[in-house]
Short mmCIF file of N, CA and C in Angstrom, two decimals:
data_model
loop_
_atom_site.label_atom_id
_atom_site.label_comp_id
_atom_site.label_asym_id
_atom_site.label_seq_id
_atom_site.Cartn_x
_atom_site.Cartn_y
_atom_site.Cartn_z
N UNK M 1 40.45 -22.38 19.67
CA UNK M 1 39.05 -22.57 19.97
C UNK M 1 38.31 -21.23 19.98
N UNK M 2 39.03 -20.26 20.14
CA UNK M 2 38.51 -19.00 20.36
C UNK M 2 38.07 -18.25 18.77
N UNK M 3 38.66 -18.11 18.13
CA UNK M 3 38.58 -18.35 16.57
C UNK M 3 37.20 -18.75 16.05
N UNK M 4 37.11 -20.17 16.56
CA UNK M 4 35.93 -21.21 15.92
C UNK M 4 34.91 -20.50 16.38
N UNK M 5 34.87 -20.61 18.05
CA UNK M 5 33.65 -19.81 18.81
C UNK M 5 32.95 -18.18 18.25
N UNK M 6 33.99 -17.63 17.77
CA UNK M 6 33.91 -16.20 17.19
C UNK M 6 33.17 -16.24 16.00
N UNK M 7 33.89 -17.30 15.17
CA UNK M 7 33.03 -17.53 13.78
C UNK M 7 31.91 -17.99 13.62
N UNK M 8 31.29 -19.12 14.54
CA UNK M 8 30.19 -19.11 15.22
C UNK M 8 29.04 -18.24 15.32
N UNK M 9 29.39 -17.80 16.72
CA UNK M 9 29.03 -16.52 16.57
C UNK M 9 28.54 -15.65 15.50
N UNK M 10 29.62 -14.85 14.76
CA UNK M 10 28.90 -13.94 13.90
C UNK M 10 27.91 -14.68 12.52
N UNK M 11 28.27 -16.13 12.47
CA UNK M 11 27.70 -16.55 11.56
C UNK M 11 26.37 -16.71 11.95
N UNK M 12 25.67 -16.91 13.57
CA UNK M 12 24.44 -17.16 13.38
C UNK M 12 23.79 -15.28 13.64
N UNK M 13 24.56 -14.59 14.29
CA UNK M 13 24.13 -13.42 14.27
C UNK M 13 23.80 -13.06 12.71
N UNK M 14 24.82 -12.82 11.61
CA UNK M 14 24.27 -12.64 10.26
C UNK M 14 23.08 -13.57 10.01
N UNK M 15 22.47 -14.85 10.26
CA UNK M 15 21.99 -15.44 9.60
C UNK M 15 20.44 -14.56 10.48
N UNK M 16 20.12 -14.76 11.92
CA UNK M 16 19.27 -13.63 12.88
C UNK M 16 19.62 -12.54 12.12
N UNK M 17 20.26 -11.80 11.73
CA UNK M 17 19.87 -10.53 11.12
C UNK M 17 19.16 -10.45 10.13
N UNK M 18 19.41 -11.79 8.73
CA UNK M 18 18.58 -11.80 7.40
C UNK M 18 17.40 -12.17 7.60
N UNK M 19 16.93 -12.61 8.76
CA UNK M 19 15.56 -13.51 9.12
C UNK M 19 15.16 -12.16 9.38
N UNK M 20 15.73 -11.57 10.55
CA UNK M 20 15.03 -10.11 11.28
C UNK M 20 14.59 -9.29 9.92
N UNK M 21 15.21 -9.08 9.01
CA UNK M 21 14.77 -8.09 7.44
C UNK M 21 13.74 -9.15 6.72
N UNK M 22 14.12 -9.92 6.79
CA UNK M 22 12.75 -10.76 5.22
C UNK M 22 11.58 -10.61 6.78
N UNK M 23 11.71 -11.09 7.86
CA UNK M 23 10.33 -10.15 8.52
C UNK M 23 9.60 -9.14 8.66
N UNK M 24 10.11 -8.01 9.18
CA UNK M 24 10.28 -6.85 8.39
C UNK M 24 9.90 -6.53 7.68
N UNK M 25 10.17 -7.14 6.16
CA UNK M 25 9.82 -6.90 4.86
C UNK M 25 8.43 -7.76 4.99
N UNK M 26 7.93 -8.71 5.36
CA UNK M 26 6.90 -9.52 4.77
C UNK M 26 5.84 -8.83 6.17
N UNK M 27 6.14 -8.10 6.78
CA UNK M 27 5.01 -7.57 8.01
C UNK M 27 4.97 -6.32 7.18
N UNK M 28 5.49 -5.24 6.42
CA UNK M 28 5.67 -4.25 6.01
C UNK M 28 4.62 -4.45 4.70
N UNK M 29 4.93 -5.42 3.75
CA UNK M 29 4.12 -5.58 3.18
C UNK M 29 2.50 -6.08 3.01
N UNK M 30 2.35 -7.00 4.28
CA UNK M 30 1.19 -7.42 4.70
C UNK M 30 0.41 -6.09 5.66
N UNK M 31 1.28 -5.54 6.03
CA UNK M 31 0.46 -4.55 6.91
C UNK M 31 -0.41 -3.47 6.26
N UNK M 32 0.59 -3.32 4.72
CA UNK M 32 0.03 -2.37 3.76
C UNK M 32 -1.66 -2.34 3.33
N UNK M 33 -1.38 -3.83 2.84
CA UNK M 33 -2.43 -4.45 1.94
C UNK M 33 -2.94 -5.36 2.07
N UNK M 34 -3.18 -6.50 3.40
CA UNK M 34 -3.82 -7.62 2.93
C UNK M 34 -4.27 -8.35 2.07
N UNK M 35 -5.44 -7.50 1.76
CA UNK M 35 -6.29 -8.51 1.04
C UNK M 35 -6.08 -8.33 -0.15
N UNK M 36 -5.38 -7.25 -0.52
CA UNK M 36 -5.65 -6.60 -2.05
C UNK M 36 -6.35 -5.65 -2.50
N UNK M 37 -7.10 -5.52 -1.18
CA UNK M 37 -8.40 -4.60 -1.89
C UNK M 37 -8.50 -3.38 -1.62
N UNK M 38 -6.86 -2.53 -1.53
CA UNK M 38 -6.49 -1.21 -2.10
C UNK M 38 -5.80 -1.04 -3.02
N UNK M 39 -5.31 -2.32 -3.69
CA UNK M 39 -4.16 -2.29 -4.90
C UNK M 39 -3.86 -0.74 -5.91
N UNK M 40 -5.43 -0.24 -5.91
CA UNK M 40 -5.42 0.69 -6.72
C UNK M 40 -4.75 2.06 -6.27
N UNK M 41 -4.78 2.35 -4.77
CA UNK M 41 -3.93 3.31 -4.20
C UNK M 41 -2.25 3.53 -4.96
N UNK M 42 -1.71 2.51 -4.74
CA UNK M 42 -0.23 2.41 -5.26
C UNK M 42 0.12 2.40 -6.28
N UNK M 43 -0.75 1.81 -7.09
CA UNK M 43 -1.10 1.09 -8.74
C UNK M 43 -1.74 2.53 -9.36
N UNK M 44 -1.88 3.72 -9.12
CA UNK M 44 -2.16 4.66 -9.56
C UNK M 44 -1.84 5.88 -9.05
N UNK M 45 -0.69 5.18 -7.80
CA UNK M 45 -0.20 6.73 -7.92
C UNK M 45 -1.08 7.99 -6.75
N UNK M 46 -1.43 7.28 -5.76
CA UNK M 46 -2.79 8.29 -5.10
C UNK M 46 -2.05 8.68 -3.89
N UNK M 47 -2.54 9.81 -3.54
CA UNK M 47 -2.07 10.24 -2.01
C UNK M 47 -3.09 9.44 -1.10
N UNK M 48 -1.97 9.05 0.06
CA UNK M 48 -3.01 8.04 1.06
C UNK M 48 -2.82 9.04 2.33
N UNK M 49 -4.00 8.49 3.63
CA UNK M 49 -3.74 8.96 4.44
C UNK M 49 -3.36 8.08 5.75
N UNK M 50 -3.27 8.04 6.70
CA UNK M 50 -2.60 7.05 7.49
C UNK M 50 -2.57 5.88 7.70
N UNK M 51 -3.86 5.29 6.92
CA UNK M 51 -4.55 4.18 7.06
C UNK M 51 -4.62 4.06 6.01
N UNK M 52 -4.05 4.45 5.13
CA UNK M 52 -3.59 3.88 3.50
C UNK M 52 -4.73 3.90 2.40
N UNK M 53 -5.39 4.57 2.73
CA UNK M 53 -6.40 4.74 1.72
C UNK M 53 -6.51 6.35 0.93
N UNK M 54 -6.90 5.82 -0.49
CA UNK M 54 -7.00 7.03 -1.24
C UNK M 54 -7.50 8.32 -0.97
N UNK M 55 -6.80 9.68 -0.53
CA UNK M 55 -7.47 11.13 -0.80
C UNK M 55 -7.59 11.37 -2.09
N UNK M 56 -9.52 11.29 -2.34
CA UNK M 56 -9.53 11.78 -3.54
C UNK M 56 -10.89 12.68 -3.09
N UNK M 57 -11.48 13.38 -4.16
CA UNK M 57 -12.41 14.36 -4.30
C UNK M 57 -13.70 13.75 -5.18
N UNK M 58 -14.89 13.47 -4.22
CA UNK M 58 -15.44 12.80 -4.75
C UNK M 58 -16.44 13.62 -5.75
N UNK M 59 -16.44 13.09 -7.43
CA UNK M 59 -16.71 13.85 -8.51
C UNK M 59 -18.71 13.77 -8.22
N UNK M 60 -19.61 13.10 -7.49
CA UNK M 60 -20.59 12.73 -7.47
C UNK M 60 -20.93 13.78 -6.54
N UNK M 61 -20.13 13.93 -5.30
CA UNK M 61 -20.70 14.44 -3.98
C UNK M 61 -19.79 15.68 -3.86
N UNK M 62 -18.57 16.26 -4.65
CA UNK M 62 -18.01 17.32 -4.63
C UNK M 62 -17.58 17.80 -3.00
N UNK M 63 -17.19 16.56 -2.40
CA UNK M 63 -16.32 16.34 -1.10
C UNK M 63 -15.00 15.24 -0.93
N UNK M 64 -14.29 15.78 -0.17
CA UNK M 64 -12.90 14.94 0.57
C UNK M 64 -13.60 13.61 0.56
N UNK M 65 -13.26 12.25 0.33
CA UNK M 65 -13.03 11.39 0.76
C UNK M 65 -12.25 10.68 1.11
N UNK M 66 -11.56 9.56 2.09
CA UNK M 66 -10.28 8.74 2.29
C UNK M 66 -11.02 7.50 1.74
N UNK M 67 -10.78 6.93 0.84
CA UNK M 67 -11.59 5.55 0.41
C UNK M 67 -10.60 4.57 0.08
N UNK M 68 -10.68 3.20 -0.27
CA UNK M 68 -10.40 2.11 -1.13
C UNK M 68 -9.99 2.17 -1.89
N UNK M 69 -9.31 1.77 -3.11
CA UNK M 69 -9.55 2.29 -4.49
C UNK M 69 -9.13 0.29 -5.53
N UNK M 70 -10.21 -0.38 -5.74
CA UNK M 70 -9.11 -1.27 -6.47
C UNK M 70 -8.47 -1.34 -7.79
N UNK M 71 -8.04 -2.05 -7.71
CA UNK M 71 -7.14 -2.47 -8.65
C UNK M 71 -7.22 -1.99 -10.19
N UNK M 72 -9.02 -2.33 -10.50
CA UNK M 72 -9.30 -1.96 -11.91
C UNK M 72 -9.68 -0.01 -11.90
N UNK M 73 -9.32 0.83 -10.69
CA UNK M 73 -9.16 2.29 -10.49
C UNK M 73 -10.43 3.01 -10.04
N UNK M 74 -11.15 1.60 -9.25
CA UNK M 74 -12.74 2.07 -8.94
C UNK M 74 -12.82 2.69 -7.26
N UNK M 75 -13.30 3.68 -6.51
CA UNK M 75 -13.52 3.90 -5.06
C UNK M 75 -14.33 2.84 -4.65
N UNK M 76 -13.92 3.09 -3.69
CA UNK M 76 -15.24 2.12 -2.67
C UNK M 76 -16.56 2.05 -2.63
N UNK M 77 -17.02 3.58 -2.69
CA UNK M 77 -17.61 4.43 -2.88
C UNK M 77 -18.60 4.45 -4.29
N UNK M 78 -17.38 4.02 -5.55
CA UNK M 78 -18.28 3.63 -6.86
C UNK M 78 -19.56 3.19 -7.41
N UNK M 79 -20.34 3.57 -8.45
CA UNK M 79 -21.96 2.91 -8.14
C UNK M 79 -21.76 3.02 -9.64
N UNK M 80 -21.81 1.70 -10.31
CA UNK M 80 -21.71 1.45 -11.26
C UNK M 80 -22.81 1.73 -12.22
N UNK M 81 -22.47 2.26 -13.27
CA UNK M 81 -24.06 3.17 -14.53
C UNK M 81 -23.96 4.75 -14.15
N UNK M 82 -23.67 4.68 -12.63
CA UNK M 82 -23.95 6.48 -12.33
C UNK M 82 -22.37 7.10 -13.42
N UNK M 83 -23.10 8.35 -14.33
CA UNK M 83 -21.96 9.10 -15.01
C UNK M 83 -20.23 9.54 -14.06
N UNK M 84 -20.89 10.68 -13.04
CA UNK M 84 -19.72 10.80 -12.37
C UNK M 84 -18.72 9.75 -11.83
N UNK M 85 -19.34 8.43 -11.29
CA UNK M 85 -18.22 7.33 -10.55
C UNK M 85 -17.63 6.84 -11.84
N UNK M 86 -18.68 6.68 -12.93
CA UNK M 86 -17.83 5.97 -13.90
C UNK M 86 -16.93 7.58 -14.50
N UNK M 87 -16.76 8.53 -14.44
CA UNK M 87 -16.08 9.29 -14.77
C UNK M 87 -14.90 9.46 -13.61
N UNK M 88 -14.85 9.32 -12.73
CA UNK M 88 -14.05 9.29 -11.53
C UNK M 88 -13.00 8.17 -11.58
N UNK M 89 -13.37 7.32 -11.92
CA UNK M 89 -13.11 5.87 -12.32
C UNK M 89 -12.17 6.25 -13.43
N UNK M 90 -12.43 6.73 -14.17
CA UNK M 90 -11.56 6.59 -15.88
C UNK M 90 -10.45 7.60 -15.14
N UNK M 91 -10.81 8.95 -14.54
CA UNK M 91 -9.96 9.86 -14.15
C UNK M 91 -8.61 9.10 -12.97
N UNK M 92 -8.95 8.17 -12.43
CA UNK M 92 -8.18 7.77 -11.31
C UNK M 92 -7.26 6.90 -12.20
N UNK M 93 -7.77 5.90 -13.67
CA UNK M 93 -6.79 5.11 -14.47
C UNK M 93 -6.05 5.85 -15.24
N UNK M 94 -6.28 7.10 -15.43
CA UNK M 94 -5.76 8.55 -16.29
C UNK M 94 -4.74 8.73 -15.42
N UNK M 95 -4.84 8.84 -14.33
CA UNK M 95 -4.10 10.19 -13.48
C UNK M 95 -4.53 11.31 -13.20
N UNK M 96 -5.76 11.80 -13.66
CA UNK M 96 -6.45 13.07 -13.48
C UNK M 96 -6.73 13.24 -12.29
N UNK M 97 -7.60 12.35 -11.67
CA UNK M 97 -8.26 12.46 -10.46
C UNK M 97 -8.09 13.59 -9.32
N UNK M 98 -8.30 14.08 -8.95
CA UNK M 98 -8.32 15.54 -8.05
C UNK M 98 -8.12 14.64 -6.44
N UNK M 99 -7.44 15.11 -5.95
CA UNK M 99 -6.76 14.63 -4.80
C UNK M 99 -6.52 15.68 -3.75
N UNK M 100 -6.86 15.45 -2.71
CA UNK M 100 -5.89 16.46 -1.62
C UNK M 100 -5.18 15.75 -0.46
#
C-alpha cells in the first residue's frame, strides 16, 4: 500500500507542477502584452524600459522617448503625413532607429 500511496503522490505533484509552468507561462505572456498594442517592441528588436515600452529617439522632437510601438513599426507618438514620424516609422521596420 505504501508503494501505491507514493505513486500517487508524485503523480499528482508532477501533474501541480505542469499546471504551476503553463501558468507561469500564460501570466508571463499576458503580463507582457495584452492587448497587442506593443507588438512592435519585440517584433523589431527595440530596447524597452520597465514597463515594456520602446526607448527610442524621437526623429520630430530630437528627445528620449519610452513609447508604444505597433506592430506595423509606428510610435505612439506617430502623426501620420508629418516627414520625420513617417521617417521614424520606416527606420524602426529597418532597424535603424536610434535608441538609448
Amino acid at each position: 500500500m505504501d508503494d501505491r500511496l507514493e505513486r500517487v503522490i508524485r503523480q499528482q505533484l508532477r501533474k501541480a507542477g505542469r499546471q504551476f509552468e503553463e501558468a507561469k507561462k500564460a501570466y508571463a505572456e499576458g503580463r507582457g502584452d495584452p492587448d497587442g498594442e506593443n507588438a512592435g517592441a519585440e517584433l523589431y528588436d527595440l530596447p524597452t524600459d520597465d514597463d515594456g515600452r520602446a526607448r527610442i529617439v524621437c526623429r520630430r522632437h530630437a528627445e528620449r522617448r519610452a513609447v508604444t510601438v505597433d506592430a506595423e513599426g509606428r510610435p505612439d507618438c506617430f502623426e501620420s503625413g508629418h516627414a520625420d514620424c513617417e521617417g521614424c516609422a520606416e527606420d524602426v521596420r529597418d532597424g535603424y532607429v536610434e535608441t538609448w
